[in-house]
């Protein structure tokens, strides 16, 4: 099938403003949007710039705005989108070039919530025991690949880029509800700050955007509840 | 403008091996930097699915000696047994370490780390499959990568993200650092170091159908070769039996570990004819070959070149709970629900058993006497210890990156305490700058994408699961042509900022070099062993070929030397499953 791929381009060495470029591409219906982008780069315009690596939804490199929604280019098939496909960089980050954005602020927020197991008790010689139920408690939030699709689809984040954002909260949740962790209170204190979890207005965009199917809003709600009824 | 940095240790690659090594070096010095061409946690370790092997014995009796035996047998007796022994012992410590760092393994009812079956892993020296693979659903690699990165954050390891290594600074057998290209602004950076570790991963991108990420172009391996380091056992490249048809996206061996069955067009469980004891859990080289045989004999599905992986008898509960990611892959990319329909699969290029030769301390060696290069280390898929020999068992790559990442990091720590900074070579960034300039200003007419397509298609055809002298010789001719054309490429992007056109050109150069070593090594080895199967020499020949290949490239010509396999506990015998 033939699709018209409309891509928001910007090369700071050449352009003053972003502009739209259109490419007509012949694709198979089961091709990914990534395949179409690579076709453009490899056969039509070598200057087109985007990130990608694993190409099957695990590494999180190719999150972008596709037909107005945040998605991984490697996880959406052309046939789901129809004959006109528009592609833009994620919103809310500085654009480095074309679809490549600067994610440093995003990772800084991830690092800020202390995303590592905190437990100073000397570990046993073998594993720390954890029941399957305790393990299941935080399973959903271990799936996060830090692609930033959720955070950059969040109106609260658009309104204020200082908001710590759903991805960081998801990763805090992953440790707060891990029975082996002792750092829950420290993390909750960070999330209780002005740019923390209370900026979430429960808009659910994050849930729709998450390519890993994480129930992000639920995780955020659980963190809010832990703050309100702190019994950790 | 070139920027200069100075670190006690520089680690190239932020996958499992690189991060594990960084954590170990960080115990000794805060001046350790990780240089990676991707953003953190984008590395390919994250795509590992099914599990990490360690003889914890949590669900049934197990011993590291059994793990060792399986690994040696799986390797078709080409693995060095001293290294395998260390790996299988240390695997247990490394898994507990990960657990203590917070890795969310799946659990047994009594709270221990859960384990499942995997190809080639058996109890009591080959009797029957054993549950040895520790797992976190089918996201084990993702969890390992995240856990290691989390620990690096905790220990404040310095990262240079999206810095693409382009040269290794090596003089008089002493490593002095690296040169990297910063993608964001296109500038070169020289990292002056007492010690350098390459953990740059594999190079499956030289094949058309591959499970490997776009980024797996063997940069470190090719750079080492260009700097005079030999490459070991490059003829052994593993094809994983179950890649999604045409796409190569991996369907984890855990699917068969949980009971999945391979079937041909007649619905027959064909592995019964080839490996009656282990069936669908025989090692990967054997199953891949059997699948090709089935397809060649006309028993592919609909007469095409794929077969079925049947999970339908496992039930929704098992499939969705234990294999959620691969279920999602089948639904997303094929529109198939594995609960009700079989998955179309074909062997896919997966793992390089060969690479930069190292000793068990991760030190790169430069000859058949195992002489180390001072200050130069390698670990993970880019390295060849050798623990995988001619064929790697499933789960053992995760074991390898942790164990030898750790041991290499430990040795680096000791080395940098006793060593000084060797002076940088004059014009340290000169060769790298010249190469980038040449590619950027070349006015030829050849396209990188076109050359890469030919390389991948021809390698798939002539140097994959089945090989012949004729095919390999034709491949060498093709490679000479491709390398010639590569000198006349033309890039469309001439800019400095995030020039992925330039990056892909550099990567193609690496792939061409590595394909050449693979073919030269394969042509010389006139026997069949593990993943290297020569139709014209279908038998293993221990009398002449029980040895490791070391391929040198000197002034454009190849020289092959050989070194003996270390055999300690297990004498080579014919492999039967």
XYZ file of C-alpha atoms in Angstrom, chain A residues 135-145 170 173-174 210 212-219 222, chain B residues 139 142-143:
27
model
C 6.244 -9.895 43.958
C 2.990 -9.401 42.064
C 2.274 -6.200 44.020
C 4.674 -4.128 41.874
C 4.866 -6.264 38.736
C 3.062 -3.788 36.489
C 5.483 -0.948 37.180
C 8.577 -3.075 36.504
C 7.608 -3.057 32.831
C 8.598 0.573 32.262
C 11.167 1.079 29.484
C 5.923 4.712 38.015
C 6.077 2.935 42.698
C 8.154 -0.024 41.550
C 2.108 3.594 27.499
C 3.894 -1.454 27.651
C 0.305 -1.411 28.846
C 1.182 -0.171 32.319
C -1.787 1.118 34.290
C 0.076 4.341 35.014
C -2.784 6.302 36.533
C -3.522 3.483 38.931
C 0.131 3.402 39.998
C -1.533 4.144 44.732
C 11.662 -9.752 30.635
C 15.163 -5.861 30.810
C 15.222 -6.349 34.580
